[in-house]
PDB file of C-alpha atoms in Angstrom:
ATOM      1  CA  UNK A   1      78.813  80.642  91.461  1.00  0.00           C
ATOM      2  CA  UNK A   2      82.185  79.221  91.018  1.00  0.00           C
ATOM      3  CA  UNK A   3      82.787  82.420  87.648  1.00  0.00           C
ATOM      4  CA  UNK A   4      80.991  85.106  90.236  1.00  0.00           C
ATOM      5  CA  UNK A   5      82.663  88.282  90.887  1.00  0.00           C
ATOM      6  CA  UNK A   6      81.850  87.577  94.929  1.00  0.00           C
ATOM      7  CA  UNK A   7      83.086  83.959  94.577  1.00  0.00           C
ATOM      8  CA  UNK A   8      86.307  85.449  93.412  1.00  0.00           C
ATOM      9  CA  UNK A   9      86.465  87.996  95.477  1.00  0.00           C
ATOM     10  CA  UNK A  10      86.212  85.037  98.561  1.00  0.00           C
ATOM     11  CA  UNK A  11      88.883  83.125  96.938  1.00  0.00           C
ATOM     12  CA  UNK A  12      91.331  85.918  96.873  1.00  0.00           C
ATOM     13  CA  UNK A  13      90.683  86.986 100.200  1.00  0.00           C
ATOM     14  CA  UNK A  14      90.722  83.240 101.755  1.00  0.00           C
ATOM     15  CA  UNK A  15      93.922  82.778  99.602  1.00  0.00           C
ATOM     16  CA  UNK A  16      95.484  85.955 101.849  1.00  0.00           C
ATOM     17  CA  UNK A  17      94.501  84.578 104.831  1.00  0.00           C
ATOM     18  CA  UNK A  18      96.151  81.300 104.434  1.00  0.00           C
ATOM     19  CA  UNK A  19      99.165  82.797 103.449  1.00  0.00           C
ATOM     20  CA  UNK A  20      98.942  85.271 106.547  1.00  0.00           C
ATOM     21  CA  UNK A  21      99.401  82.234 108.585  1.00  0.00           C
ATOM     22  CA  UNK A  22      95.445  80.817 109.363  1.00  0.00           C
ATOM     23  CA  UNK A  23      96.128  77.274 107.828  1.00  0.00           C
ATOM     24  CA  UNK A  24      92.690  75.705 108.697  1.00  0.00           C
ATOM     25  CA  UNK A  25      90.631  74.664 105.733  1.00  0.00           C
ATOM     26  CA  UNK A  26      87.941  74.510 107.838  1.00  0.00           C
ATOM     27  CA  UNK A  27      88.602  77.771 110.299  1.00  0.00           C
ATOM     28  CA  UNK A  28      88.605  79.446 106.422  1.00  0.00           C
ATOM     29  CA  UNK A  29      85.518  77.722 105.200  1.00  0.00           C
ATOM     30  CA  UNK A  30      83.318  79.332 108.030  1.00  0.00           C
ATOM     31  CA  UNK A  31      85.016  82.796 107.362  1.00  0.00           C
ATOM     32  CA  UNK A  32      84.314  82.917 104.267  1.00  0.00           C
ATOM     33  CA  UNK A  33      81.170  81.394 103.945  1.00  0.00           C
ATOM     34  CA  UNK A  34      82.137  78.157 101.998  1.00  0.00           C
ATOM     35  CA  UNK A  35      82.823  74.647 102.262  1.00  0.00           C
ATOM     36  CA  UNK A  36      85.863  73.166 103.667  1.00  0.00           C
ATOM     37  CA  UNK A  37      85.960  71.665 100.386  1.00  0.00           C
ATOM     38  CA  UNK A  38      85.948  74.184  98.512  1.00  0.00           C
ATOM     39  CA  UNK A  39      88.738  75.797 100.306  1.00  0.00           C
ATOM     40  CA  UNK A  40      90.965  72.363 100.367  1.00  0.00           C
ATOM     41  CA  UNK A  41      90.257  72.668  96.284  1.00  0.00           C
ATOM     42  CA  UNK A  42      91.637  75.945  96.304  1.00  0.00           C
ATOM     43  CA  UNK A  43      94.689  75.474  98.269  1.00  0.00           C
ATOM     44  CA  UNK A  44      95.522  72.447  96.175  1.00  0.00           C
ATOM     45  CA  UNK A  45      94.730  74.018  92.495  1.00  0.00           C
ATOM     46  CA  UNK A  46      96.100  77.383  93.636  1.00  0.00           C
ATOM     47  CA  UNK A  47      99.179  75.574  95.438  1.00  0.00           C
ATOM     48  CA  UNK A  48      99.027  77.686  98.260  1.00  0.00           C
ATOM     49  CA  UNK A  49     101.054  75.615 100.573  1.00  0.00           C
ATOM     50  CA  UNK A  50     103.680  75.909  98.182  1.00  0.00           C
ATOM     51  CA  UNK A  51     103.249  80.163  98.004  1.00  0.00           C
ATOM     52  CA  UNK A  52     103.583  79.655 102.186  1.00  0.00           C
ATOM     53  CA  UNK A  53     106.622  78.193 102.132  1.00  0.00           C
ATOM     54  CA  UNK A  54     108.141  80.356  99.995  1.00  0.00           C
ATOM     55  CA  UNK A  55     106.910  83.486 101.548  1.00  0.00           C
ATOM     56  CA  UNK A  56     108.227  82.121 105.181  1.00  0.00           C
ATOM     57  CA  UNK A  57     111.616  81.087 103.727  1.00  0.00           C
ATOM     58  CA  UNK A  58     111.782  84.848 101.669  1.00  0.00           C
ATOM     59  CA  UNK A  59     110.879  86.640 105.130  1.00  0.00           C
ATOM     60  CA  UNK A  60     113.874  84.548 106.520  1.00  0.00           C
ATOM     61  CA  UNK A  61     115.972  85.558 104.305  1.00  0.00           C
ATOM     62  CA  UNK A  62     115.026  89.020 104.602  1.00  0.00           C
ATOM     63  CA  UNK A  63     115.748  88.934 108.107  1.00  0.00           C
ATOM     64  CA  UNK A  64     118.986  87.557 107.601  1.00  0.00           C
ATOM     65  CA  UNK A  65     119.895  89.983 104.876  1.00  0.00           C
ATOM     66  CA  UNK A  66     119.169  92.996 107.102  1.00  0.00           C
ATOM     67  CA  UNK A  67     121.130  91.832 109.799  1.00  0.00           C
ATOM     68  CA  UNK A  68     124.068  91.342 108.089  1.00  0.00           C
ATOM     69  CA  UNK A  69     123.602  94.933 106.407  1.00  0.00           C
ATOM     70  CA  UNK A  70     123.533  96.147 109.624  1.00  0.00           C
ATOM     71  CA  UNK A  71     126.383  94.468 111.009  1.00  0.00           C
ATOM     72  CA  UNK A  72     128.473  95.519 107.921  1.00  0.00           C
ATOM     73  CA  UNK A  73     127.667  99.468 108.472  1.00  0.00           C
ATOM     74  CA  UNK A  74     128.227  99.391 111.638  1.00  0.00           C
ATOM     75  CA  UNK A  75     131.698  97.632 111.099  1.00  0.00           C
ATOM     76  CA  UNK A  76     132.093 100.161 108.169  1.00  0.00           C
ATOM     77  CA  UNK A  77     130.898 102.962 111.068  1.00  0.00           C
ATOM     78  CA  UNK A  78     133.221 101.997 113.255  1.00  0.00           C
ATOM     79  CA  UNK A  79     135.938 102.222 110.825  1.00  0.00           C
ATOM     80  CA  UNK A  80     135.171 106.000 109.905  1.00  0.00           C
ATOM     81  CA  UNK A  81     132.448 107.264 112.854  1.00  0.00           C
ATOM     82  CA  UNK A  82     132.973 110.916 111.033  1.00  0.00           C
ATOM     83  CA  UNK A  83     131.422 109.476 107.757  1.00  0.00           C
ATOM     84  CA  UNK A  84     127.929 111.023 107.750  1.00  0.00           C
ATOM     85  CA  UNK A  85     126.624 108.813 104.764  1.00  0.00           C
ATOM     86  CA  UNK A  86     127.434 105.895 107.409  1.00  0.00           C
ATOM     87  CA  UNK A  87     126.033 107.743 110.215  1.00  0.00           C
ATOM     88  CA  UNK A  88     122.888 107.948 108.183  1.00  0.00           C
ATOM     89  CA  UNK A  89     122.498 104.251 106.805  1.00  0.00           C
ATOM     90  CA  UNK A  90     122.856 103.137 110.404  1.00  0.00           C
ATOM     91  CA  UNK A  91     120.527 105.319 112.053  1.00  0.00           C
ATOM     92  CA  UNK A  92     117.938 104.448 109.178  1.00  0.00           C
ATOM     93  CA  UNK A  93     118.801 100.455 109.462  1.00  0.00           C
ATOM     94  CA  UNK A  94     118.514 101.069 113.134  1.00  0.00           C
ATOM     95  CA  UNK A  95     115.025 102.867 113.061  1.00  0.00           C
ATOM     96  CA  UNK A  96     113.889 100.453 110.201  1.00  0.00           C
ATOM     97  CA  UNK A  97     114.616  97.347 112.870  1.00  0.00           C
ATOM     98  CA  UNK A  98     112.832  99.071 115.502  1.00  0.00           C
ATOM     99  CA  UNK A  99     109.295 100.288 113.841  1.00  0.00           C
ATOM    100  CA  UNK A 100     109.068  96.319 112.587  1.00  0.00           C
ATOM    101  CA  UNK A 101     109.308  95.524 116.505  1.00  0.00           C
ATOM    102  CA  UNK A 102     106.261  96.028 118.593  1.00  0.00           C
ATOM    103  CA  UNK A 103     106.418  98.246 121.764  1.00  0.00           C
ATOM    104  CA  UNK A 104     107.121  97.284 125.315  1.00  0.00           C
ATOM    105  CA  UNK A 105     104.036  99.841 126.187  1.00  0.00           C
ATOM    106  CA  UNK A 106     101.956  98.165 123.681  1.00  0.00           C
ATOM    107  CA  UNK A 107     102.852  94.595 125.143  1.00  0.00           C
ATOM    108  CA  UNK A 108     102.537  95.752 128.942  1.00  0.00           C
ATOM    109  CA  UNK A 109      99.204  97.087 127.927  1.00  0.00           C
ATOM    110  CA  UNK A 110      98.330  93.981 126.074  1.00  0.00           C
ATOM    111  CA  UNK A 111      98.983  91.930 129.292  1.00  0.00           C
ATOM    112  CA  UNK A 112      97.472  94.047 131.899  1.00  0.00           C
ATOM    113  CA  UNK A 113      94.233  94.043 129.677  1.00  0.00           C
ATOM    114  CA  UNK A 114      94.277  90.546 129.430  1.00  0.00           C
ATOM    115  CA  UNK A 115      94.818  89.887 133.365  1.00  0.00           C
ATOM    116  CA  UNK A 116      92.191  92.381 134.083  1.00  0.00           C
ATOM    117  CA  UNK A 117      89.393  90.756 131.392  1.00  0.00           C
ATOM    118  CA  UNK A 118      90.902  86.929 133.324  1.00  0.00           C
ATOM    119  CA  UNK A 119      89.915  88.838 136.540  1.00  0.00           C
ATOM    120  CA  UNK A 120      86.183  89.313 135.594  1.00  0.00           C
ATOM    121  CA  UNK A 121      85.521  86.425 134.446  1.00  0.00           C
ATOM    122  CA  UNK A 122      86.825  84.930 137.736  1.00  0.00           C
ATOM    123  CA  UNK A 123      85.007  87.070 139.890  1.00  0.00           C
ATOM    124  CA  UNK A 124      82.023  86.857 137.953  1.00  0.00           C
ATOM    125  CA  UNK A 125      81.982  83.071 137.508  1.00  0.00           C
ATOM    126  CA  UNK A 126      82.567  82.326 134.185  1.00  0.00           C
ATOM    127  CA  UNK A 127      84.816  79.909 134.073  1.00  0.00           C
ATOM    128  CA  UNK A 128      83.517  77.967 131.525  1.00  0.00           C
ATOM    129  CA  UNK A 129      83.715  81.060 129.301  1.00  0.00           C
ATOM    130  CA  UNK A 130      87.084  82.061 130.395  1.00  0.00           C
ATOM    131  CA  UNK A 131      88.917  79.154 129.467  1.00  0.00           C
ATOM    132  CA  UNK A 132      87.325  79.294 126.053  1.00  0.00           C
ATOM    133  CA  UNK A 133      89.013  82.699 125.686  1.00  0.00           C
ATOM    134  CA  UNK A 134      92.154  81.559 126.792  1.00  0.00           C
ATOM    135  CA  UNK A 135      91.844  78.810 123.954  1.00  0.00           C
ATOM    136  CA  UNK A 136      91.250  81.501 121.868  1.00  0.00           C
ATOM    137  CA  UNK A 137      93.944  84.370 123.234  1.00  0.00           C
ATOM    138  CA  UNK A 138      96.676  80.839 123.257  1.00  0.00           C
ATOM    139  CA  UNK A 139      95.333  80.270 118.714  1.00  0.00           C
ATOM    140  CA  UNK A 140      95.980  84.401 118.279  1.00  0.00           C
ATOM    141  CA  UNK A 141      99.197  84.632 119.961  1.00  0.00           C
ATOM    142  CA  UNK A 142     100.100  81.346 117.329  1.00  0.00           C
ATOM    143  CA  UNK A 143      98.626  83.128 114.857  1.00  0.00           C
ATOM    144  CA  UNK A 144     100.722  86.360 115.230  1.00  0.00           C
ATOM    145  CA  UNK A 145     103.626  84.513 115.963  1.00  0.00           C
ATOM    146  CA  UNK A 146     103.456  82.688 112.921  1.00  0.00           C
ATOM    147  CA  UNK A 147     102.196  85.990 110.715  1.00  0.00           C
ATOM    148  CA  UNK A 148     104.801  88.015 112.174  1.00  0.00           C
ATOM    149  CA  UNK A 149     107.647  85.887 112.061  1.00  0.00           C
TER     150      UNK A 149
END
């Protein structure tokens, strides 16, 4: 199985989770149908860790970079505010920093949802159940938070 197209194709997608941020050999081995064994074997031989690291520090210095670029054009802005070429790179830089920001109204939304869906399971006694989706709401916010930056 280890040469099959589908074993491949498991690999490769396993290998994009773990560098999306879900680290768990063993969270990946039931996703994708294999043994936590197989997936430790992977991360090893394909030095995955390594590829995470690198990726995280890159995205840093991404972030970085674009914050200094837009502290220089808006130094370089305030210089010359008639400067449409300026005008433009800001507004752009500007936009860019705000589409890779989710919303406030998607965030409120998030929350009420999440304090209505706590209120049903309180009311309809599943509290057993409902702190197992807390467990589970507390492992996607890390998840995000560690995906997202």
């Amino acid at each position: 199985m280890s040469n099959s197209r589908e074993f491949r194709i498991k690999r490769d997608n396993c290998k994009e989770a773990y560098l999306n941020g879900k680290t768990e050999p063993t969270e990946l081995a039931v996703i994708f149908g294999v043994s936590d064994i197989t997936v430790r074997k992977w991360i090893k031989s394909g030095k995955w860790d390594e590829l995470f690291k690198e990726e995280n520090q890159l995205d840093h210095e991404i972030a970085i970079a674009r914050k200094k670029a837009l502290i220089q054009a808006l130094r370089e802005y305030a210089k010359n505010p008639a400067d449409t070429a300026i005008q433009s790179l800001v507004s752009m830089m500007k936009q860019d920093q705000k589409d890779r920001q989710p919303s406030k109204e998607l965030n409120d939304y998030i929350v009420r949802f999440l304090d209505q869906v706590t209120d049903f399971m309180i009311e309809k006694g599943y509290e057993t159940l409902l702190k197992q989706f807390q467990g589970i709401v507390l492992d996607l916010a890390e998840y995000l938070r560690v995906r997202n930056g």
